[in-house]
mmCIF file with all atom_site columns, C-alpha atoms in Angstrom:
data_model
loop_
_atom_site.group_PDB
_atom_site.id
_atom_site.type_symbol
_atom_site.label_atom_id
_atom_site.label_alt_id
_atom_site.label_comp_id
_atom_site.label_asym_id
_atom_site.label_entity_id
_atom_site.label_seq_id
_atom_site.pdbx_PDB_ins_code
_atom_site.Cartn_x
_atom_site.Cartn_y
_atom_site.Cartn_z
_atom_site.occupancy
_atom_site.B_iso_or_equiv
_atom_site.pdbx_formal_charge
_atom_site.auth_seq_id
_atom_site.auth_comp_id
_atom_site.auth_asym_id
_atom_site.auth_atom_id
_atom_site.pdbx_PDB_model_num
ATOM 1  C CA . HIS A 1 1  ? -70.070 -32.903 -102.294 1.00 57.00 ? 1  HIS A CA 1
ATOM 2  C CA . GLN A 1 2  ? -72.118 -35.122 -104.610 1.00 59.00 ? 2  GLN A CA 1
ATOM 3  C CA . VAL A 1 3  ? -71.721 -38.109 -102.317 1.00 55.00 ? 3  VAL A CA 1
ATOM 4  C CA . ASP A 1 4  ? -72.596 -36.093 -99.233  1.00 54.00 ? 4  ASP A CA 1
ATOM 5  C CA . LYS A 1 5  ? -75.757 -34.920 -100.981 1.00 61.00 ? 5  LYS A CA 1
ATOM 6  C CA . ARG A 1 6  ? -76.497 -38.487 -102.132 1.00 65.00 ? 6  ARG A CA 1
ATOM 7  C CA . HIS A 1 7  ? -76.427 -37.447 -105.825 1.00 60.00 ? 7  HIS A CA 1
ATOM 8  C CA . GLU A 1 8  ? -75.454 -39.913 -108.483 1.00 68.00 ? 8  GLU A CA 1
ATOM 9  C CA . THR A 1 9  ? -71.723 -39.853 -109.302 1.00 66.00 ? 9  THR A CA 1
ATOM 10 C CA . ILE A 1 10 ? -69.864 -40.662 -112.413 1.00 70.00 ? 10 ILE A CA 1
ATOM 11 C CA . ILE A 1 11 ? -67.344 -42.836 -110.465 1.00 74.00 ? 11 ILE A CA 1
ATOM 12 C CA . ASP A 1 12 ? -67.734 -45.245 -107.639 1.00 73.00 ? 12 ASP A CA 1
ATOM 13 C CA . PRO A 1 13 ? -68.689 -43.020 -104.518 1.00 70.00 ? 13 PRO A CA 1
ATOM 14 C CA . TYR A 1 14 ? -66.198 -45.073 -102.540 1.00 76.00 ? 14 TYR A CA 1
ATOM 15 C CA . ALA A 1 15 ? -63.532 -42.669 -104.073 1.00 72.00 ? 15 ALA A CA 1
ATOM 16 C CA . ALA A 1 16 ? -64.698 -40.039 -101.592 1.00 66.00 ? 16 ALA A CA 1
ATOM 17 C CA . GLU A 1 17 ? -63.510 -42.084 -98.531  1.00 81.00 ? 17 GLU A CA 1
ATOM 18 C CA . SER A 1 18 ? -59.914 -40.809 -98.745  1.00 87.00 ? 18 SER A CA 1
ATOM 19 C CA . PRO A 1 19 ? -57.281 -39.460 -101.069 1.00 89.00 ? 19 PRO A CA 1
ATOM 20 C CA . ALA A 1 20 ? -55.882 -42.982 -101.466 1.00 92.00 ? 20 ALA A CA 1
ATOM 21 C CA . GLU A 1 21 ? -59.244 -44.424 -102.497 1.00 89.00 ? 21 GLU A CA 1
ATOM 22 C CA . PHE A 1 22 ? -59.794 -41.593 -104.946 1.00 85.00 ? 22 PHE A CA 1
ATOM 23 C CA . PHE A 1 23 ? -56.378 -42.449 -106.542 1.00 91.00 ? 23 PHE A CA 1
ATOM 24 C CA . ALA A 1 24 ? -57.310 -46.180 -106.616 1.00 88.00 ? 24 ALA A CA 1
ATOM 25 C CA . VAL A 1 25 ? -60.788 -45.657 -108.089 1.00 87.00 ? 25 VAL A CA 1
ATOM 26 C CA . LEU A 1 26 ? -59.637 -43.014 -110.638 1.00 88.00 ? 26 LEU A CA 1
ATOM 27 C CA . SER A 1 27 ? -56.785 -45.229 -111.713 1.00 93.00 ? 27 SER A CA 1
ATOM 28 C CA . GLU A 1 28 ? -59.245 -48.074 -112.406 1.00 92.00 ? 28 GLU A CA 1
ATOM 29 C CA . VAL A 1 29 ? -61.561 -45.775 -114.300 1.00 89.00 ? 29 VAL A CA 1
ATOM 30 C CA . PHE A 1 30 ? -58.505 -44.164 -116.155 1.00 95.00 ? 30 PHE A CA 1
ATOM 31 C CA . PHE A 1 31 ? -57.861 -47.548 -117.742 1.00 95.00 ? 31 PHE A CA 1
ATOM 32 C CA . GLU A 1 32 ? -61.370 -48.977 -118.122 1.00 92.00 ? 32 GLU A CA 1
ATOM 33 C CA . LEU A 1 33 ? -63.236 -45.817 -119.148 1.00 91.00 ? 33 LEU A CA 1
ATOM 34 C CA . PRO A 1 34 ? -60.613 -43.369 -120.284 1.00 95.00 ? 34 PRO A CA 1
ATOM 35 C CA . LEU A 1 35 ? -62.795 -41.090 -122.323 1.00 95.00 ? 35 LEU A CA 1
ATOM 36 C CA . ILE A 1 36 ? -65.125 -40.552 -119.340 1.00 90.00 ? 36 ILE A CA 1
ATOM 37 C CA . THR A 1 37 ? -62.168 -39.940 -117.064 1.00 92.00 ? 37 THR A CA 1
ATOM 38 C CA . GLN A 1 38 ? -60.805 -37.375 -119.594 1.00 94.00 ? 38 GLN A CA 1
ATOM 39 C CA . GLN A 1 39 ? -64.009 -35.668 -120.081 1.00 92.00 ? 39 GLN A CA 1
ATOM 40 C CA . HIS A 1 40 ? -65.092 -35.302 -116.455 1.00 88.00 ? 40 HIS A CA 1
ATOM 41 C CA . PHE A 1 41 ? -61.679 -35.178 -114.698 1.00 88.00 ? 41 PHE A CA 1
ATOM 42 C CA . PRO A 1 42 ? -59.351 -33.713 -117.393 1.00 95.00 ? 42 PRO A CA 1
ATOM 43 C CA . SER A 1 43 ? -56.654 -32.482 -114.965 1.00 95.00 ? 43 SER A CA 1
ATOM 44 C CA . VAL A 1 44 ? -56.589 -35.854 -113.159 1.00 92.00 ? 44 VAL A CA 1
ATOM 45 C CA . TYR A 1 45 ? -56.501 -37.631 -116.451 1.00 96.00 ? 45 TYR A CA 1
ATOM 46 C CA . GLU A 1 46 ? -53.434 -35.656 -117.452 1.00 96.00 ? 46 GLU A CA 1
ATOM 47 C CA . GLN A 1 47 ? -51.666 -36.433 -114.265 1.00 96.00 ? 47 GLN A CA 1
ATOM 48 C CA . LEU A 1 48 ? -52.546 -40.115 -114.383 1.00 96.00 ? 48 LEU A CA 1
ATOM 49 C CA . ALA A 1 49 ? -51.329 -40.159 -118.077 1.00 97.00 ? 49 ALA A CA 1
ATOM 50 C CA . LEU A 1 50 ? -47.918 -38.747 -116.808 1.00 97.00 ? 50 LEU A CA 1
ATOM 51 C CA . PHE A 1 51 ? -47.816 -41.090 -113.813 1.00 97.00 ? 51 PHE A CA 1
ATOM 52 C CA . TYR A 1 52 ? -48.525 -44.282 -115.819 1.00 97.00 ? 52 TYR A CA 1
ATOM 53 C CA . ARG A 1 53 ? -46.877 -43.035 -118.944 1.00 97.00 ? 53 ARG A CA 1
ATOM 54 C CA . GLN A 1 54 ? -49.894 -44.105 -121.011 1.00 96.00 ? 54 GLN A CA 1
ATOM 55 C CA . ASP A 1 55 ? -52.705 -42.393 -122.770 1.00 96.00 ? 55 ASP A CA 1
ATOM 56 C CA . PRO A 1 56 ? -55.533 -44.992 -122.860 1.00 96.00 ? 56 PRO A CA 1
ATOM 57 C CA . ALA A 1 57 ? -58.092 -42.541 -124.432 1.00 95.00 ? 57 ALA A CA 1
ATOM 58 C CA . GLN A 1 58 ? -55.833 -42.594 -127.497 1.00 92.00 ? 58 GLN A CA 1
ATOM 59 C CA . ARG A 1 59 ? -56.818 -46.170 -128.180 1.00 86.00 ? 59 ARG A CA 1
ATOM 60 C CA . TRP A 1 60 ? -60.456 -45.145 -128.290 1.00 78.00 ? 60 TRP A CA 1
ATOM 61 C CA . ARG A 1 61 ? -60.045 -42.228 -130.746 1.00 69.00 ? 61 ARG A CA 1
#
């Protein structure tokens, strides 16, 4: 909805192109900006932590 309304987004708006792109973009942000991912997409963060068997936000705490 934010992309359609041309609002600024927290992640790359390309993530809205398809579910596969959302997964790819969120995976990148999960590792590069884990605290932002955890704050703004907590349920996705939990799923990615299970999927990748890592908790990158733990390194920043």
